mmCIF file of C-alpha atoms in Angstrom:
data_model
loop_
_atom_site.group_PDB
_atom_site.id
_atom_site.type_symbol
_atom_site.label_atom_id
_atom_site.label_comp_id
_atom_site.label_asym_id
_atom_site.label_seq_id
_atom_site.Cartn_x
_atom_site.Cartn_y
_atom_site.Cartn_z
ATOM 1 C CA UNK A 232 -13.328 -1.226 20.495
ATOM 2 C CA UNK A 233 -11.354 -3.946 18.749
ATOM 3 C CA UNK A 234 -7.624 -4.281 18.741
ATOM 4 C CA UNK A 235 -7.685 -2.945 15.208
ATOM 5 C CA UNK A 236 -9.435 0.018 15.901
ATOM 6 C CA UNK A 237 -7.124 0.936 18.855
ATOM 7 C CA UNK A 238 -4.232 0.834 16.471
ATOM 8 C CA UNK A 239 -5.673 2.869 13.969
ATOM 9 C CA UNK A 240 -6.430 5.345 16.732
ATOM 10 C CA UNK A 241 -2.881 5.470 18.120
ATOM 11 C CA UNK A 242 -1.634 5.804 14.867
ATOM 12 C CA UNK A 243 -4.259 8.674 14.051
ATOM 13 C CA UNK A 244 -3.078 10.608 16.846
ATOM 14 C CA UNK A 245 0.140 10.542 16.615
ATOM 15 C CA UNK A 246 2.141 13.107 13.767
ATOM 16 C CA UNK A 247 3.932 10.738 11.134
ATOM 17 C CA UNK A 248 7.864 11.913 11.986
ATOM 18 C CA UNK A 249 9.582 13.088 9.127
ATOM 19 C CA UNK A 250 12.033 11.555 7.331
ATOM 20 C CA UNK A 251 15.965 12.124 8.003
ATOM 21 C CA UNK A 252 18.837 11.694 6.072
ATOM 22 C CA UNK A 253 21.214 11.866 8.486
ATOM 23 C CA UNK A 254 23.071 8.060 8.307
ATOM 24 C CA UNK A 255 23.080 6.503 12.141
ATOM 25 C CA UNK A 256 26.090 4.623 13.025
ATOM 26 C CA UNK A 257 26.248 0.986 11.925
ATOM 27 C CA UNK A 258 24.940 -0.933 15.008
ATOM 28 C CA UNK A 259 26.516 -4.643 14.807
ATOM 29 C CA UNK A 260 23.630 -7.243 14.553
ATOM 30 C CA UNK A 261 22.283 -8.696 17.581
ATOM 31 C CA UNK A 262 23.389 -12.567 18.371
ATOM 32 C CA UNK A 263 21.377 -14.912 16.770
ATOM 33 C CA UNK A 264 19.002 -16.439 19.691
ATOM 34 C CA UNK A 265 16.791 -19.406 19.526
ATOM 35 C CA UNK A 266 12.819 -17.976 19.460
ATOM 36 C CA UNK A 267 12.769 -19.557 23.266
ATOM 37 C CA UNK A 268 15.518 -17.663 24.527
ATOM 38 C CA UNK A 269 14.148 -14.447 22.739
ATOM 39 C CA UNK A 270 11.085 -15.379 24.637
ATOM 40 C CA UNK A 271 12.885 -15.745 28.209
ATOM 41 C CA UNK A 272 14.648 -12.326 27.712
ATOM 42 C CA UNK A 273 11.238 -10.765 27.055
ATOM 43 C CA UNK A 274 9.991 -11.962 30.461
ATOM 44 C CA UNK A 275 13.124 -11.176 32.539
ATOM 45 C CA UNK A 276 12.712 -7.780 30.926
ATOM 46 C CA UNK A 277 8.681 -8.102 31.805
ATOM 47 C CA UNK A 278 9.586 -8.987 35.647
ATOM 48 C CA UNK A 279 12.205 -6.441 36.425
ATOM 49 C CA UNK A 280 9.741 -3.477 35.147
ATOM 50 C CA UNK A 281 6.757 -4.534 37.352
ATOM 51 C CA UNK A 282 5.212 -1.670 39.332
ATOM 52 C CA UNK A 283 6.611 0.856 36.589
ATOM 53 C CA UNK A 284 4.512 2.375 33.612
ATOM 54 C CA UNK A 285 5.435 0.184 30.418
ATOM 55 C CA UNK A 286 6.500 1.038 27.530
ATOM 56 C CA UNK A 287 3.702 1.214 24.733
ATOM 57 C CA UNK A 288 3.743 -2.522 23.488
ATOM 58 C CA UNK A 289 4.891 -1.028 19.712
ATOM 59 C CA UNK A 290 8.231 -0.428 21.105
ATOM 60 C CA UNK A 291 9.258 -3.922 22.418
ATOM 61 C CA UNK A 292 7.740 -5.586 19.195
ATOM 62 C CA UNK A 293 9.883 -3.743 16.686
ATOM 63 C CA UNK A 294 13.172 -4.707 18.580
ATOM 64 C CA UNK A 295 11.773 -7.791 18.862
ATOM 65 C CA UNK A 296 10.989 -8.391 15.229
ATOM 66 C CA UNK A 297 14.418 -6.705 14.046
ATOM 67 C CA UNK A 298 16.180 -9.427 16.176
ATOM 68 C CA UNK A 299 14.294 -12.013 14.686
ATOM 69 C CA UNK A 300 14.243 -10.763 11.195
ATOM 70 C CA UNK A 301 18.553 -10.765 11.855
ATOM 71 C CA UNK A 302 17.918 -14.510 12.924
ATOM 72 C CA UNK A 303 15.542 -15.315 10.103
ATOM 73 C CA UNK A 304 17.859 -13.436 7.195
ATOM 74 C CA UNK A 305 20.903 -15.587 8.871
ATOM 75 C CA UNK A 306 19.412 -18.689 8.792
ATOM 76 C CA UNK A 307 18.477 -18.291 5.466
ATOM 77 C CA UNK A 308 22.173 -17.323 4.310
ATOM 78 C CA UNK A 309 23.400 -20.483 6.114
ATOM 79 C CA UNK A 310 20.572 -22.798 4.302
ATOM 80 C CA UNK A 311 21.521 -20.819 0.748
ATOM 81 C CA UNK A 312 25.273 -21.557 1.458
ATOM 82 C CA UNK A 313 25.070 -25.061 2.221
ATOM 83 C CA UNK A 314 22.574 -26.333 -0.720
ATOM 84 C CA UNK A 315 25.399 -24.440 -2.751
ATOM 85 C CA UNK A 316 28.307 -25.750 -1.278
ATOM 86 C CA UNK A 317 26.626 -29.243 -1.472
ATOM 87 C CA UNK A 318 25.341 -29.034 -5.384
ATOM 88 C CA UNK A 319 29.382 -27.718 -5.553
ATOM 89 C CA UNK A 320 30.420 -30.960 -4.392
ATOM 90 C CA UNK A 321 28.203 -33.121 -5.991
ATOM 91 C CA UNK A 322 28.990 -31.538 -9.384
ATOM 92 C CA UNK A 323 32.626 -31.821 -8.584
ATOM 93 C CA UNK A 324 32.569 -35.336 -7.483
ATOM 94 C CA UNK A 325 30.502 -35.874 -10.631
ATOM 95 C CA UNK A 326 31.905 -35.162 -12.829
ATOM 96 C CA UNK A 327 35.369 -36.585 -14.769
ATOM 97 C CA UNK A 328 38.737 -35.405 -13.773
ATOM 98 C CA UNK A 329 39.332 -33.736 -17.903
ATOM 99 C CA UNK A 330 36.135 -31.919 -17.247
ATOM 100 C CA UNK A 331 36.985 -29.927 -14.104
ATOM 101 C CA UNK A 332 39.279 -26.632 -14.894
ATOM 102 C CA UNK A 333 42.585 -27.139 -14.034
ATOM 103 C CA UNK A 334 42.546 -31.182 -13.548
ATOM 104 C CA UNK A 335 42.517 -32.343 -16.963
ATOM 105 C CA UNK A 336 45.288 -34.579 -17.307
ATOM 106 C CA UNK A 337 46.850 -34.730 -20.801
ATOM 107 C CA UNK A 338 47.916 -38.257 -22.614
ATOM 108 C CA UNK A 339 51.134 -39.436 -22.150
ATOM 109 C CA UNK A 340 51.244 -41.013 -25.079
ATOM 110 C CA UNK A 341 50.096 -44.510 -23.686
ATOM 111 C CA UNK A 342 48.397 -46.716 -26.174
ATOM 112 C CA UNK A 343 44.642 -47.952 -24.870
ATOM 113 C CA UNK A 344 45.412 -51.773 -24.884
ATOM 114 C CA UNK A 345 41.705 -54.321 -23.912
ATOM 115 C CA UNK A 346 41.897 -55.478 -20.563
ATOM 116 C CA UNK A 347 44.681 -58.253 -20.083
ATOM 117 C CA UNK A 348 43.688 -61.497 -18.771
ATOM 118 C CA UNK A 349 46.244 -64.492 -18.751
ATOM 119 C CA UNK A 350 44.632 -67.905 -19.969
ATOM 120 C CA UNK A 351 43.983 -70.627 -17.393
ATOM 121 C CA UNK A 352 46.110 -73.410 -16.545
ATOM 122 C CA UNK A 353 45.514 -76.740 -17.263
ATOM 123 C CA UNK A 354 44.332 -78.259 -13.459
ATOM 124 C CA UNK A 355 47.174 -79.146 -11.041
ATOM 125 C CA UNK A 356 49.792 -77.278 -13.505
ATOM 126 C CA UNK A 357 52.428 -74.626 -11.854
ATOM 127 C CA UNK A 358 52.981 -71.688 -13.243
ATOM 128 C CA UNK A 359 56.674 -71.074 -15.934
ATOM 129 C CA UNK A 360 58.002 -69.042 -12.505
ATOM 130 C CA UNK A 361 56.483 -70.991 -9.738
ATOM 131 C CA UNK A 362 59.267 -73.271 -7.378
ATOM 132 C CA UNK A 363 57.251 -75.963 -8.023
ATOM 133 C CA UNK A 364 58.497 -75.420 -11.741
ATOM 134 C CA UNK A 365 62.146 -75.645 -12.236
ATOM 135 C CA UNK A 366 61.308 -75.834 -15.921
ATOM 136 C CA UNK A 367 59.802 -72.530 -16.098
ATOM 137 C CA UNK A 368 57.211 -74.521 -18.116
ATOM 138 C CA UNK A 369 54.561 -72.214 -19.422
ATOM 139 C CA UNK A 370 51.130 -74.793 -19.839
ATOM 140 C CA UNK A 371 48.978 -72.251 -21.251
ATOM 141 C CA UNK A 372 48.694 -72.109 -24.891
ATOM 142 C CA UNK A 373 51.361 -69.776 -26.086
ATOM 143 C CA UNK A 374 49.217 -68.257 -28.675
ATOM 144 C CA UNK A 375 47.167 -66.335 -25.975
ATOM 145 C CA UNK A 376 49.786 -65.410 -24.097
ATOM 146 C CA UNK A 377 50.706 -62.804 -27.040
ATOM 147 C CA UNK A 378 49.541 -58.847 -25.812
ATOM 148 C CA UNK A 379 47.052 -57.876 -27.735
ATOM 149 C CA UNK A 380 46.926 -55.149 -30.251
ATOM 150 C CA UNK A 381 46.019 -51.905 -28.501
ATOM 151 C CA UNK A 382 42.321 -49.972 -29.590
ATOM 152 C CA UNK A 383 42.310 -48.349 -32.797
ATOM 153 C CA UNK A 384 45.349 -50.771 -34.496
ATOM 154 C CA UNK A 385 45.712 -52.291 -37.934
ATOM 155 C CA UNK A 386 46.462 -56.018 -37.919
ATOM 156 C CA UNK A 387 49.707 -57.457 -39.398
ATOM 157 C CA UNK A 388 48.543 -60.700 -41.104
ATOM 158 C CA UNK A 389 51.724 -61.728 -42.166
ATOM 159 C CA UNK A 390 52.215 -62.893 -38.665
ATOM 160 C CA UNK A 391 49.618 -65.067 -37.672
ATOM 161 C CA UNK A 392 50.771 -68.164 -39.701
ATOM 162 C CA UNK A 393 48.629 -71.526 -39.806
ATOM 163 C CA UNK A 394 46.856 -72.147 -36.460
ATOM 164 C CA UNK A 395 48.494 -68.975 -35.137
ATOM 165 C CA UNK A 396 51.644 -70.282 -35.323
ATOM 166 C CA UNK A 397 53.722 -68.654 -38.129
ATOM 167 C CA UNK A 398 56.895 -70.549 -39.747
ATOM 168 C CA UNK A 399 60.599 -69.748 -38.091
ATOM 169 C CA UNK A 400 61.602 -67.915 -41.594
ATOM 170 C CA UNK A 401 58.888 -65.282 -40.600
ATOM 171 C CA UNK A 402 60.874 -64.810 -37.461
ATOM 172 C CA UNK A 403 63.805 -64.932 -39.224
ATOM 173 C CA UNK A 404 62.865 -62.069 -41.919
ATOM 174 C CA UNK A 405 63.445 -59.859 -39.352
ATOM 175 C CA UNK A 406 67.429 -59.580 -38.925
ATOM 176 C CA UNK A 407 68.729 -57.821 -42.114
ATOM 177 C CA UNK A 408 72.081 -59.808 -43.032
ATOM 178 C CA UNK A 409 71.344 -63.135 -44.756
ATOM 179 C CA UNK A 410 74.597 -64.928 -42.947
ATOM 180 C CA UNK A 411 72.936 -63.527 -39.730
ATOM 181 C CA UNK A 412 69.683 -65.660 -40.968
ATOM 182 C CA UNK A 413 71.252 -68.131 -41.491
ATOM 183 C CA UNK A 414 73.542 -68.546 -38.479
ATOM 184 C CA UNK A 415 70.479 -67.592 -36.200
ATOM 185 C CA UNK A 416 68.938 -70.797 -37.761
ATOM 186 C CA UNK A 417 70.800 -72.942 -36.821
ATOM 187 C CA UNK A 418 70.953 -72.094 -33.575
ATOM 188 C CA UNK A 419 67.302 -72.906 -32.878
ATOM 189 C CA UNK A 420 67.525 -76.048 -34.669
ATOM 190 C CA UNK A 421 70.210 -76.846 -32.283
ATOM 191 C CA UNK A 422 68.324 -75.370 -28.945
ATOM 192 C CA UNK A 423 65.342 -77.240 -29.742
ATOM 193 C CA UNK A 424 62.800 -74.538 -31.058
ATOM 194 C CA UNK A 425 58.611 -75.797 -30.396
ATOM 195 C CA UNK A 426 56.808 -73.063 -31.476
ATOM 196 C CA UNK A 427 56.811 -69.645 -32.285
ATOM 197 C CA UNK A 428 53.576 -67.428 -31.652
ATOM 198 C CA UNK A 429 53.308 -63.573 -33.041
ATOM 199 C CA UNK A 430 51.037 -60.690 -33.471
ATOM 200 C CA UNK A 431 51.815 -57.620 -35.181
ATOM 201 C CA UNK A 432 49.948 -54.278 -35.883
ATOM 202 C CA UNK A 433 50.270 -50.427 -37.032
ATOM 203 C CA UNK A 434 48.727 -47.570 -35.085
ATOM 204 C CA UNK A 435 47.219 -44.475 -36.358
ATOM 205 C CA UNK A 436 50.701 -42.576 -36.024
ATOM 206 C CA UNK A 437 52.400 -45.351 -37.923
ATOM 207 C CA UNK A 438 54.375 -46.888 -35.114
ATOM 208 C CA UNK A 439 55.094 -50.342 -36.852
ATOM 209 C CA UNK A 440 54.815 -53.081 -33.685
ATOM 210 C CA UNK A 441 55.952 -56.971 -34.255
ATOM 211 C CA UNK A 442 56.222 -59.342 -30.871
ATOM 212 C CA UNK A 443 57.599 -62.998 -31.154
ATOM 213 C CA UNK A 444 57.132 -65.330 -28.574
ATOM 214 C CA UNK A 445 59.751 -68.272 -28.730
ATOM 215 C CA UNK A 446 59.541 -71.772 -26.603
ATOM 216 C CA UNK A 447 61.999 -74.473 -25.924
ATOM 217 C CA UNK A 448 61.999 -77.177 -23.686
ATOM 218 C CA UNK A 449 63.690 -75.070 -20.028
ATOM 219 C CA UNK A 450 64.347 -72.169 -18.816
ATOM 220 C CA UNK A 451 67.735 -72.824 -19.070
ATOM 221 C CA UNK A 452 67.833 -73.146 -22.820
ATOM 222 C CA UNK A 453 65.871 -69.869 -23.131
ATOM 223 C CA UNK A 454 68.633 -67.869 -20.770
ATOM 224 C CA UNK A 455 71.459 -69.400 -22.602
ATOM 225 C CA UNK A 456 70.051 -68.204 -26.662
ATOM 226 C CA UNK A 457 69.338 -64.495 -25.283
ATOM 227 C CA UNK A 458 72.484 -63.959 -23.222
ATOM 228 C CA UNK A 459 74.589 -65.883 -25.432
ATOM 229 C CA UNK A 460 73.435 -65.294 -28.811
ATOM 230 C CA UNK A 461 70.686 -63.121 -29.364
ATOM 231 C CA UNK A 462 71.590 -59.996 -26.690
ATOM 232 C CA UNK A 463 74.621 -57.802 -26.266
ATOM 233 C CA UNK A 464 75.259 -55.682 -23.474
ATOM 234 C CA UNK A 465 75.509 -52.596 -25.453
ATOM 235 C CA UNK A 466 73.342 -54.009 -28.742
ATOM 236 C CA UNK A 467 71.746 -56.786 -29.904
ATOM 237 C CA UNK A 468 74.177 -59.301 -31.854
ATOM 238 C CA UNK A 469 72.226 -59.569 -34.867
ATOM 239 C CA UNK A 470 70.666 -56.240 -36.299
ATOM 240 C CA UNK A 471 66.900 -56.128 -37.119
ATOM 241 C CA UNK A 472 66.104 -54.346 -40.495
ATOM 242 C CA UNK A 473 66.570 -51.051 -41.120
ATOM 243 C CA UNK A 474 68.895 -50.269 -38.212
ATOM 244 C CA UNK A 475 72.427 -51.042 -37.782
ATOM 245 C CA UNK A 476 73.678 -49.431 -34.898
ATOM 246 C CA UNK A 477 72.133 -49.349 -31.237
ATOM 247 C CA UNK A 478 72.511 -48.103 -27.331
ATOM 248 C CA UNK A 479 71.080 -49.774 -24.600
ATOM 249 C CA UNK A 480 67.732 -48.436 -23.192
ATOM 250 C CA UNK A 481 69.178 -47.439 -19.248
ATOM 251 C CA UNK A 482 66.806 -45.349 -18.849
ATOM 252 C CA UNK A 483 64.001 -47.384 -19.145
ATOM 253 C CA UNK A 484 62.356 -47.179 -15.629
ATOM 254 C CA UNK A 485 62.994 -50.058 -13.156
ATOM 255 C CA UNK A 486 59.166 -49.714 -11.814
ATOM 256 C CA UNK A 487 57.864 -50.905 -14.959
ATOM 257 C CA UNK A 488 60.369 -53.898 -15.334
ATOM 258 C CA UNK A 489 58.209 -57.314 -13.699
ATOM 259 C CA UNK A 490 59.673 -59.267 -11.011
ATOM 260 C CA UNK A 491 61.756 -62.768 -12.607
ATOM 261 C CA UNK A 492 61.606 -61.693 -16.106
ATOM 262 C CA UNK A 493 65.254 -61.284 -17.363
ATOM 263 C CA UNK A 494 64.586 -57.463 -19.585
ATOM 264 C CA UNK A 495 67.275 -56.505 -22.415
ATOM 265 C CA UNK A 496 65.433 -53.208 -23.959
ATOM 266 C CA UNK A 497 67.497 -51.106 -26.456
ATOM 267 C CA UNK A 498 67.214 -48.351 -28.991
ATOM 268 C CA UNK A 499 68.721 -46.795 -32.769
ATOM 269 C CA UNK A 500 71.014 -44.486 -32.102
ATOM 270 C CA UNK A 501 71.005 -41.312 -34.621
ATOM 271 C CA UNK A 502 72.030 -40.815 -37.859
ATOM 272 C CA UNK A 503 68.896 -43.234 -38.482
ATOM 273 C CA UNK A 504 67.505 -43.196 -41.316
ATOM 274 C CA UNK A 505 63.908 -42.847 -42.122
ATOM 275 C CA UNK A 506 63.030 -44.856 -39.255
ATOM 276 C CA UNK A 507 63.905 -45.404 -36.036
ATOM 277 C CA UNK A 508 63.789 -48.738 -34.605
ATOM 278 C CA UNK A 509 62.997 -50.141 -30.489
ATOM 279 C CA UNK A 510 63.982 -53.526 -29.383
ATOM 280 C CA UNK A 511 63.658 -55.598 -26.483
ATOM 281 C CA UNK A 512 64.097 -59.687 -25.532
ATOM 282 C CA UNK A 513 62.031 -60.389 -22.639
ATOM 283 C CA UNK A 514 63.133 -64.161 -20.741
ATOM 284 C CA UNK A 515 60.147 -65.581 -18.781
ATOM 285 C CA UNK A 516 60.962 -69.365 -18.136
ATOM 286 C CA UNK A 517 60.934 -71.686 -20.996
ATOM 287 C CA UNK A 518 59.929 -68.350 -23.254
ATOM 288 C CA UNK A 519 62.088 -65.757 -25.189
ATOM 289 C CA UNK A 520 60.255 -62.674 -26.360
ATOM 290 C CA UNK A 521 61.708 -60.462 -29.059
ATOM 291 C CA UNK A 522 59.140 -56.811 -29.076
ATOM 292 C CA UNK A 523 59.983 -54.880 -32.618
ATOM 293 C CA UNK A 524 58.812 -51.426 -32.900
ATOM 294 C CA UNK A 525 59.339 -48.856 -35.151
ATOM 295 C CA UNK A 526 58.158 -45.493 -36.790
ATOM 296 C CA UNK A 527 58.855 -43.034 -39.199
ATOM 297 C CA UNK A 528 60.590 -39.722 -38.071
ATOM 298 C CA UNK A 529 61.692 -41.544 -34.216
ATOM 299 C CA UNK A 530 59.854 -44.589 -32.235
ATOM 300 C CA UNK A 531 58.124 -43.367 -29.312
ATOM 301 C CA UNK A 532 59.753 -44.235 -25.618
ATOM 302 C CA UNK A 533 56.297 -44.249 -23.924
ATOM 303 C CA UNK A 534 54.311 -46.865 -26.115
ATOM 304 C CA UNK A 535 57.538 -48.843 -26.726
ATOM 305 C CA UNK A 536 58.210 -49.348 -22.839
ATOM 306 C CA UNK A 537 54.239 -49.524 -22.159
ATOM 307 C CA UNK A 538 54.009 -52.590 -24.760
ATOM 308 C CA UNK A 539 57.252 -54.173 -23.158
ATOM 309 C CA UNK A 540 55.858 -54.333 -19.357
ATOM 310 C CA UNK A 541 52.403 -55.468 -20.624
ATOM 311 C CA UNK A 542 53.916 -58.751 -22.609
ATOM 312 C CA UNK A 543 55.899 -59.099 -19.635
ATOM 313 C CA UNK A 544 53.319 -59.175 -17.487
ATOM 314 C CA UNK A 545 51.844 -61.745 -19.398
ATOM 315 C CA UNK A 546 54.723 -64.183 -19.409
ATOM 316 C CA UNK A 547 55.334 -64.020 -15.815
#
């Protein structure tokens, strides 16, 4: 009779219980055992029973299959979990920081300026704050050491002159009183003015920016026309257009200031009228920098101090 047979036998002869509805007690789930060690406990139990009457073998096979279906149903929680838990990170670490809930970081109001690069220097030649430069010679071409009009910016073509190199009125034009011009002029003439480089531009929000880069002969020149002419302690000496009255900037933050490069920032104080007006002179060596900004309704301290470090950056 085959083994098939047998079964269907037992099974014929035996009455099918009846079902219950009375709950049994939850029964914790066995340890999870390797399929060897099930194996070894299955023999121990084999060798300890010898000269007895066994058990029918249907009784040891169900306990034996519950135990492995326990290890078979954990082991496939555990694989579930960790293909999750890895897709998790690999979606997390995939994606950008604005796209994950609760890391988006909001603007600051920083404007997106190219990628700075300084120009090269002529072979052998220092640079404006190197010791080997008492000078504080700058050899690169002044015209590209000018910061670049951030993304998204309008040109201001009244500053790039002939050759990049606009006239000294153009400067000028900027301080309001005509006896201010005129004075301021002179002084120049008189410290030995080379060249004068500028940009200029006008963001969508109508922030107005102008940036002059002046060069003379030594550092020494350039110190003496910013801290004895051109900046106060409290305000610049000679207003820019359309604002008349000024405060320094103090709280313009000393880790975004640039090592060497002498910083005077300052700002309109209120009543202004319907602009507001940020200044700063930068002193990098041989070079003065005078940074313009302003804007309808109140000139931005973010941008204004962003634009500031950059062209220092440059100069150094």
């Amino acid at each position: 009779m085959t083994d098939q047979q047998q079964e269907k036998a037992v099974e014929t002869a035996q009455p099918t219980p009846e079902p219950t509805t009375v709950e049994e007690p939850a029964v914790p789930e066995p340890p999870l055992l390797p399929p060897a060690a099930l194996h070894e406990q299955e023999e121990e139990g084999r060798e300890g029973q010898e000269g007895q009457e066994r058990e029918p073998l249907s009784v040891p096979v169900k306990k034996d299959r519950r135990v492995l279906r326990a290890v078979l149903r954990w082991t496939a929680a555990v694989v579930v979990f960790a293909v999750a838990g890895a897709g998790t990170a690999y979606g997390i670490t995939g994606m950008k920081r604005t796209d994950v809930p609760g890391l988006g970081t909001a603007s600051d109001g920083r404007w997106d300026y190219p990628t700075l690069t300084k120009p090269p220097l002529p072979k052998g030649s220092p640079g404006p704050l190197a010791e080997a430069n008492p000078a504080g010679s700058h050899f690169a071409d002044l015209r590209a050491l000018v910061l670049p009009a951030p993304k998204g910016a309008t040109g201001d073509k009244a500053l790039d002159g002939p050759d990049g190199w606009p006239a000294t009125k153009v400067f000028l034009a900027e301080f309001s009183s005509a006896d201010d011009r005129t004075e301021l002029a002179q002084k120049l003439t008189d410290d030995g003015l080379r060249h004068i480089a500028a940009r200029g531009w006008t963001t969508p929000d109508g922030t107005h920016t102008r940036i002059y880069l002046l060069q003379f002969d030594t550092a020494t020149v350039a110190d003496g026309l910013v801290s004895g002419n051109l900046g106060g302690y409290a305000a610049p000496t000679y207003p820019v257009r359309g604002a008349d009255s000024y405060e320094s900037d103090d709280d313009f933050p000393d880790a975004a200031k640039v090592t060497d490069v002498s910083l005077l920032p300052y700002a309109e104080t209120k009543p202004y009228g319907a602009e507001q007006v940020r200044e700063a002179f930068l002193t990098a060596g041989d070079t003065v920098a005078m940074i313009v900004q302003s804007r309808k309704g109140g000139a931005n301290a973010v941008p204004f101090r962003q634009t500031v470090t950059l062209q220092s950056q440059l100069l150094a």
